[in-house]
Short mmCIF file of N, CA and C in Angstrom, two decimals:
data_model
loop_
_atom_site.label_atom_id
_atom_site.label_comp_id
_atom_site.label_asym_id
_atom_site.label_seq_id
_atom_site.Cartn_x
_atom_site.Cartn_y
_atom_site.Cartn_z
N MET T 8 -3.62 32.17 -4.40
CA MET T 8 -4.31 30.92 -4.52
C MET T 8 -4.89 30.54 -3.15
N ASP T 9 -5.51 31.45 -2.50
CA ASP T 9 -6.04 31.22 -1.17
C ASP T 9 -7.40 30.53 -1.26
N ARG T 10 -7.47 29.30 -0.71
CA ARG T 10 -8.71 28.50 -0.69
C ARG T 10 -9.25 28.21 -2.09
N ASP T 11 -8.41 27.72 -2.94
CA ASP T 11 -8.82 27.33 -4.28
C ASP T 11 -9.79 26.15 -4.18
N ALA T 12 -10.98 26.31 -4.74
CA ALA T 12 -12.05 25.32 -4.58
C ALA T 12 -11.71 23.97 -5.21
N LEU T 13 -11.08 23.98 -6.36
CA LEU T 13 -10.75 22.73 -7.04
C LEU T 13 -9.74 21.92 -6.24
N VAL T 14 -8.70 22.58 -5.76
CA VAL T 14 -7.67 21.88 -4.99
C VAL T 14 -8.25 21.39 -3.66
N MET T 15 -9.11 22.20 -3.04
CA MET T 15 -9.75 21.76 -1.80
C MET T 15 -10.65 20.55 -2.05
N GLY T 16 -11.33 20.52 -3.19
CA GLY T 16 -12.17 19.38 -3.53
C GLY T 16 -11.36 18.12 -3.74
N ILE T 17 -10.25 18.24 -4.42
CA ILE T 17 -9.38 17.08 -4.64
C ILE T 17 -8.81 16.60 -3.31
N ALA T 18 -8.43 17.54 -2.45
CA ALA T 18 -7.92 17.17 -1.12
C ALA T 18 -8.98 16.43 -0.32
N ALA T 19 -10.22 16.87 -0.43
CA ALA T 19 -11.31 16.20 0.29
C ALA T 19 -11.53 14.79 -0.23
N VAL T 20 -11.44 14.62 -1.53
CA VAL T 20 -11.59 13.27 -2.12
C VAL T 20 -10.46 12.36 -1.66
N PHE T 21 -9.22 12.86 -1.68
CA PHE T 21 -8.09 12.06 -1.22
C PHE T 21 -8.22 11.72 0.27
N ALA T 22 -8.70 12.67 1.06
CA ALA T 22 -8.90 12.39 2.49
C ALA T 22 -9.98 11.33 2.68
N GLY T 23 -11.03 11.40 1.89
CA GLY T 23 -12.08 10.40 1.96
C GLY T 23 -11.57 9.01 1.60
N VAL T 24 -10.78 8.94 0.55
CA VAL T 24 -10.20 7.66 0.15
C VAL T 24 -9.29 7.12 1.25
N ALA T 25 -8.51 8.00 1.87
CA ALA T 25 -7.62 7.57 2.95
C ALA T 25 -8.41 7.03 4.13
N VAL T 26 -9.51 7.68 4.47
CA VAL T 26 -10.33 7.22 5.59
C VAL T 26 -10.97 5.87 5.26
N VAL T 27 -11.52 5.74 4.05
CA VAL T 27 -12.15 4.48 3.67
C VAL T 27 -11.12 3.35 3.66
N MET T 28 -9.95 3.62 3.12
CA MET T 28 -8.91 2.59 3.11
C MET T 28 -8.48 2.22 4.52
N SER T 29 -8.42 3.20 5.42
CA SER T 29 -8.03 2.92 6.80
C SER T 29 -9.08 2.05 7.50
N VAL T 30 -10.34 2.35 7.27
CA VAL T 30 -11.40 1.54 7.87
C VAL T 30 -11.36 0.12 7.30
N LEU T 31 -11.16 0.02 6.01
CA LEU T 31 -11.04 -1.32 5.41
C LEU T 31 -9.82 -2.06 5.92
N ALA T 32 -8.75 -1.33 6.18
CA ALA T 32 -7.55 -1.97 6.72
C ALA T 32 -7.81 -2.53 8.11
N LEU T 33 -8.57 -1.79 8.90
CA LEU T 33 -8.88 -2.28 10.24
C LEU T 33 -9.81 -3.50 10.21
N SER T 34 -10.66 -3.55 9.20
CA SER T 34 -11.63 -4.64 9.17
C SER T 34 -11.14 -5.86 8.40
N SER T 35 -10.25 -5.68 7.44
CA SER T 35 -9.86 -6.85 6.65
C SER T 35 -8.35 -7.09 6.63
N SER T 36 -7.61 -6.24 5.98
CA SER T 36 -6.18 -6.49 5.78
C SER T 36 -5.38 -5.24 6.15
N LEU T 37 -4.41 -5.43 7.01
CA LEU T 37 -3.59 -4.29 7.42
C LEU T 37 -2.71 -3.76 6.28
N PHE T 38 -2.57 -4.52 5.22
CA PHE T 38 -1.80 -4.04 4.07
C PHE T 38 -2.43 -2.79 3.46
N LEU T 39 -3.73 -2.61 3.62
CA LEU T 39 -4.39 -1.44 3.05
C LEU T 39 -3.93 -0.14 3.69
N PHE T 40 -3.31 -0.22 4.87
CA PHE T 40 -2.72 0.99 5.45
C PHE T 40 -1.59 1.51 4.56
N VAL T 41 -0.88 0.60 3.91
CA VAL T 41 0.18 1.00 2.99
C VAL T 41 -0.41 1.80 1.83
N VAL T 42 -1.61 1.47 1.43
CA VAL T 42 -2.29 2.20 0.36
C VAL T 42 -2.89 3.50 0.89
N ALA T 43 -3.35 3.50 2.14
CA ALA T 43 -4.02 4.67 2.70
C ALA T 43 -3.06 5.80 3.02
N VAL T 44 -1.86 5.49 3.42
CA VAL T 44 -0.91 6.53 3.84
C VAL T 44 -0.58 7.52 2.73
N PRO T 45 -0.26 7.09 1.50
CA PRO T 45 0.01 8.08 0.46
C PRO T 45 -1.19 8.98 0.15
N PHE T 46 -2.39 8.43 0.23
CA PHE T 46 -3.57 9.26 0.02
C PHE T 46 -3.71 10.31 1.13
N GLY T 47 -3.42 9.92 2.34
CA GLY T 47 -3.47 10.87 3.45
C GLY T 47 -2.43 11.95 3.32
N VAL T 48 -1.23 11.58 2.93
CA VAL T 48 -0.16 12.56 2.74
C VAL T 48 -0.51 13.52 1.60
N ALA T 49 -1.02 12.98 0.51
CA ALA T 49 -1.40 13.83 -0.62
C ALA T 49 -2.53 14.78 -0.23
N ALA T 50 -3.50 14.29 0.55
CA ALA T 50 -4.59 15.14 1.00
C ALA T 50 -4.07 16.27 1.87
N TYR T 51 -3.14 15.97 2.76
CA TYR T 51 -2.57 17.01 3.62
C TYR T 51 -1.81 18.05 2.80
N LEU T 52 -1.00 17.59 1.86
CA LEU T 52 -0.22 18.54 1.05
C LEU T 52 -1.12 19.42 0.18
N LEU T 53 -2.16 18.84 -0.39
CA LEU T 53 -3.09 19.63 -1.19
C LEU T 53 -3.85 20.63 -0.34
N TRP T 54 -4.29 20.22 0.84
CA TRP T 54 -4.98 21.14 1.74
C TRP T 54 -4.05 22.26 2.18
N ASP T 55 -2.80 21.90 2.49
CA ASP T 55 -1.81 22.89 2.91
C ASP T 55 -1.58 23.92 1.80
N HIS T 56 -1.54 23.47 0.58
CA HIS T 56 -1.35 24.36 -0.57
C HIS T 56 -2.58 25.25 -0.78
N ALA T 57 -3.76 24.66 -0.73
CA ALA T 57 -4.99 25.41 -1.01
C ALA T 57 -5.30 26.41 0.10
N SER T 58 -4.91 26.12 1.32
CA SER T 58 -5.21 27.04 2.42
C SER T 58 -4.25 28.22 2.46
N GLY T 59 -3.16 28.15 1.73
CA GLY T 59 -2.20 29.25 1.70
C GLY T 59 -1.10 29.13 2.73
N ARG T 60 -1.14 28.11 3.56
CA ARG T 60 -0.13 27.95 4.60
C ARG T 60 1.23 27.59 4.01
N MET T 61 1.23 26.84 2.92
CA MET T 61 2.48 26.46 2.30
C MET T 61 3.20 27.69 1.76
N ALA T 62 2.46 28.59 1.12
CA ALA T 62 3.05 29.81 0.58
C ALA T 62 3.60 30.69 1.70
N GLU T 63 2.87 30.79 2.81
CA GLU T 63 3.36 31.57 3.94
C GLU T 63 4.67 31.01 4.48
N ARG T 64 4.75 29.68 4.58
CA ARG T 64 5.96 29.05 5.09
C ARG T 64 7.14 29.31 4.16
N VAL T 65 6.91 29.24 2.85
CA VAL T 65 7.97 29.48 1.88
C VAL T 65 8.44 30.93 1.96
N ARG T 66 7.48 31.86 2.06
CA ARG T 66 7.84 33.28 2.15
C ARG T 66 8.64 33.57 3.43
N SER T 67 8.23 32.97 4.54
CA SER T 67 8.94 33.23 5.80
C SER T 67 10.34 32.64 5.77
N ARG T 68 10.52 31.51 5.12
CA ARG T 68 11.85 30.92 5.01
C ARG T 68 12.74 31.75 4.09
N ARG T 69 12.17 32.31 3.04
CA ARG T 69 12.97 33.17 2.16
C ARG T 69 13.37 34.46 2.85
N GLY T 70 12.48 34.96 3.70
CA GLY T 70 12.78 36.19 4.42
C GLY T 70 13.91 36.03 5.42
N ARG T 71 14.04 34.86 5.99
CA ARG T 71 15.11 34.60 6.96
C ARG T 71 16.47 34.47 6.31
N ARG T 72 16.52 34.11 5.06
CA ARG T 72 17.82 33.90 4.38
C ARG T 72 18.47 35.18 4.00
#
C-alpha cells in the first residue's frame, strides 16, 4: 500500500481542514484549536500509513522481538 492515492487525498483534505481551523482559531476563537488538533493528528496518521512508514515501523518492531 505504498503511496495509495485515495488515502493521500483524504490526508490532504484533513490537513487542509486543520490549517483552516488553525487560522480561524488565531483570528477568532482559540477554542477552534481543540477542533483543529484531531484533524491534524488524523492527517498525520493517514499520511504515515499511505507513505508506507507505518508498515516499516511495525515490521522493524516485529523483527526485534
